[in-house]
Amino acid sequence: GPGSYSLMCSAREERQAAQAHLAGIAKTKLRKEAVWMSKQPKARESKSRSRIERFYGLQTQAASGPQAEQKAEFSAAAMARLGTKVLELKSVAAQVQASDSSLFQGLSYTFSPGERVGIVGANG
């Protein structure tokens, strides 16, 4: 499907291959520019500042290569709740848009940590 794991894996591999390809191109350019940087300028001339800046930019680009995958880590300490309320409702009303019938009116409730809520209606 459009959000499948296999598509995500193939997209990641393509992205890594493209990054490796760009790093290879940068390394090739870097070798040529390194030769130019090592040469002394001709008499009464100076080296192009923009070309020197591009050389140092190429150095970082060539060294980067494919970027490592970032991983998200969740710890219990980071997910500890602060406070006693999870959700507080005050005078809430809900109505079905297609009809004028009201589902509920004036509902006030404070949800505490660990509570479970079930909504039961005509269809189960």
Short mmCIF file of C-alpha atoms in Angstrom, two decimals:
data_model
loop_
_atom_site.label_atom_id
_atom_site.label_comp_id
_atom_site.label_asym_id
_atom_site.label_seq_id
_atom_site.Cartn_x
_atom_site.Cartn_y
_atom_site.Cartn_z
CA GLY A 1 0.00 0.00 0.00
CA PRO A 2 0.96 3.68 -0.10
CA GLY A 3 2.26 3.70 3.49
CA SER A 4 3.80 0.24 3.60
CA TYR A 5 7.03 -0.66 5.36
CA SER A 6 8.60 -2.07 2.18
CA LEU A 7 8.07 1.24 0.36
CA MET A 8 9.64 3.10 3.27
CA CYS A 9 12.66 0.77 3.18
CA SER A 10 13.13 1.14 -0.57
CA ALA A 11 12.79 4.94 -0.32
CA ARG A 12 15.42 4.97 2.45
CA GLU A 13 17.81 2.88 0.32
CA GLU A 14 17.29 5.22 -2.66
CA ARG A 15 17.91 8.25 -0.45
CA GLN A 16 21.12 6.73 0.95
CA ALA A 17 22.32 5.80 -2.56
CA ALA A 18 21.67 9.35 -3.76
CA GLN A 19 23.56 10.79 -0.78
CA ALA A 20 26.49 8.43 -1.42
CA HIS A 21 26.49 9.41 -5.11
CA LEU A 22 26.56 13.12 -4.27
CA ALA A 23 29.38 12.55 -1.79
CA GLY A 24 31.34 10.70 -4.52
CA ILE A 25 30.86 13.58 -6.95
CA ALA A 26 31.99 16.02 -4.25
CA LYS A 27 35.12 13.92 -3.60
CA THR A 28 36.01 13.98 -7.31
CA LYS A 29 35.58 17.76 -7.46
CA LEU A 30 37.53 18.07 -4.22
CA ARG A 31 40.55 16.27 -5.70
CA LYS A 32 40.61 18.67 -8.66
CA GLU A 33 40.17 21.72 -6.45
CA ALA A 34 42.85 20.49 -4.02
CA VAL A 35 45.34 20.52 -6.89
CA TRP A 36 44.29 24.09 -7.74
CA MET A 37 44.53 25.15 -4.06
CA SER A 38 48.06 23.77 -3.75
CA LYS A 39 49.31 25.81 -6.72
CA GLN A 40 50.69 29.28 -6.18
CA PRO A 41 48.91 32.08 -8.05
CA LYS A 42 50.64 33.65 -11.00
CA ALA A 43 52.53 36.89 -10.57
CA ARG A 44 50.37 39.82 -9.46
CA GLU A 45 47.27 37.65 -9.23
CA SER A 46 45.33 36.28 -6.30
CA LYS A 47 43.15 33.24 -5.97
CA SER A 48 39.42 33.66 -6.38
CA ARG A 49 37.85 33.98 -2.93
CA SER A 50 34.60 32.38 -4.09
CA ARG A 51 36.48 29.36 -5.43
CA ILE A 52 38.35 29.02 -2.14
CA GLU A 53 35.03 29.12 -0.25
CA ARG A 54 33.58 26.48 -2.58
CA PHE A 55 36.64 24.31 -1.89
CA TYR A 56 35.99 24.37 1.86
CA GLY A 57 32.30 23.70 1.23
CA LEU A 58 33.24 20.67 -0.88
CA GLN A 59 35.41 19.37 1.95
CA THR A 60 32.44 19.20 4.30
CA GLN A 61 30.14 17.81 1.60
CA ALA A 62 32.62 15.08 0.61
CA ALA A 63 33.16 14.10 4.24
CA SER A 64 29.44 13.86 5.00
CA GLY A 65 28.49 10.83 2.87
CA PRO A 66 25.18 9.10 3.60
CA GLN A 67 23.57 10.38 6.76
CA ALA A 68 22.94 7.92 9.56
CA GLU A 69 19.35 7.10 10.34
CA GLN A 70 18.01 8.94 13.35
CA LYS A 71 16.34 6.84 15.99
CA ALA A 72 13.76 8.03 18.48
CA GLU A 73 14.04 6.71 21.99
CA PHE A 74 11.40 7.07 24.66
CA SER A 75 12.15 6.65 28.31
CA ALA A 76 9.76 6.26 31.19
CA ALA A 77 11.21 9.36 32.87
CA ALA A 78 10.45 11.50 29.83
CA MET A 79 6.86 10.27 29.72
CA ALA A 80 6.06 10.81 33.39
CA ARG A 81 2.87 12.79 33.84
CA LEU A 82 2.91 16.13 35.53
CA GLY A 83 -0.24 16.79 37.49
CA THR A 84 -3.38 14.80 38.20
CA LYS A 85 -5.60 15.80 35.26
CA VAL A 86 -5.31 14.26 31.82
CA LEU A 87 -8.35 15.99 30.32
CA GLU A 88 -11.03 18.17 31.87
CA LEU A 89 -14.37 18.79 30.16
CA LYS A 90 -16.77 21.48 31.34
CA SER A 91 -20.32 21.86 29.99
CA VAL A 92 -19.61 20.01 26.71
CA ALA A 93 -22.40 19.25 24.23
CA ALA A 94 -22.38 17.15 21.04
CA GLN A 95 -24.95 16.95 18.26
CA VAL A 96 -25.26 14.85 15.11
CA GLN A 97 -24.86 17.17 12.14
CA ALA A 98 -27.38 15.38 9.91
CA SER A 99 -30.19 15.63 12.48
CA ASP A 100 -31.21 17.92 15.28
CA SER A 101 -30.88 15.22 17.92
CA SER A 102 -28.37 15.88 20.66
CA LEU A 103 -25.93 13.18 21.78
CA PHE A 104 -25.28 14.86 25.13
CA GLN A 105 -25.42 18.29 26.74
CA GLY A 106 -23.76 19.83 29.77
CA LEU A 107 -21.20 17.04 30.18
CA SER A 108 -18.52 17.88 32.74
CA TYR A 109 -15.86 15.33 33.63
CA THR A 110 -12.21 15.23 34.65
CA PHE A 111 -10.20 12.32 33.28
CA SER A 112 -7.50 11.10 35.67
CA PRO A 113 -4.34 9.16 34.78
CA GLY A 114 -4.99 5.47 34.16
CA GLU A 115 -8.73 5.82 33.59
CA ARG A 116 -10.33 4.00 30.71
CA VAL A 117 -13.31 5.38 28.85
CA GLY A 118 -15.75 3.54 26.64
CA ILE A 119 -18.46 5.10 24.51
CA VAL A 120 -21.44 2.85 23.89
CA GLY A 121 -24.18 3.66 21.46
CA ALA A 122 -27.01 2.07 19.46
CA ASN A 123 -24.61 0.22 17.14
CA GLY A 124 -22.44 -1.15 19.93
#
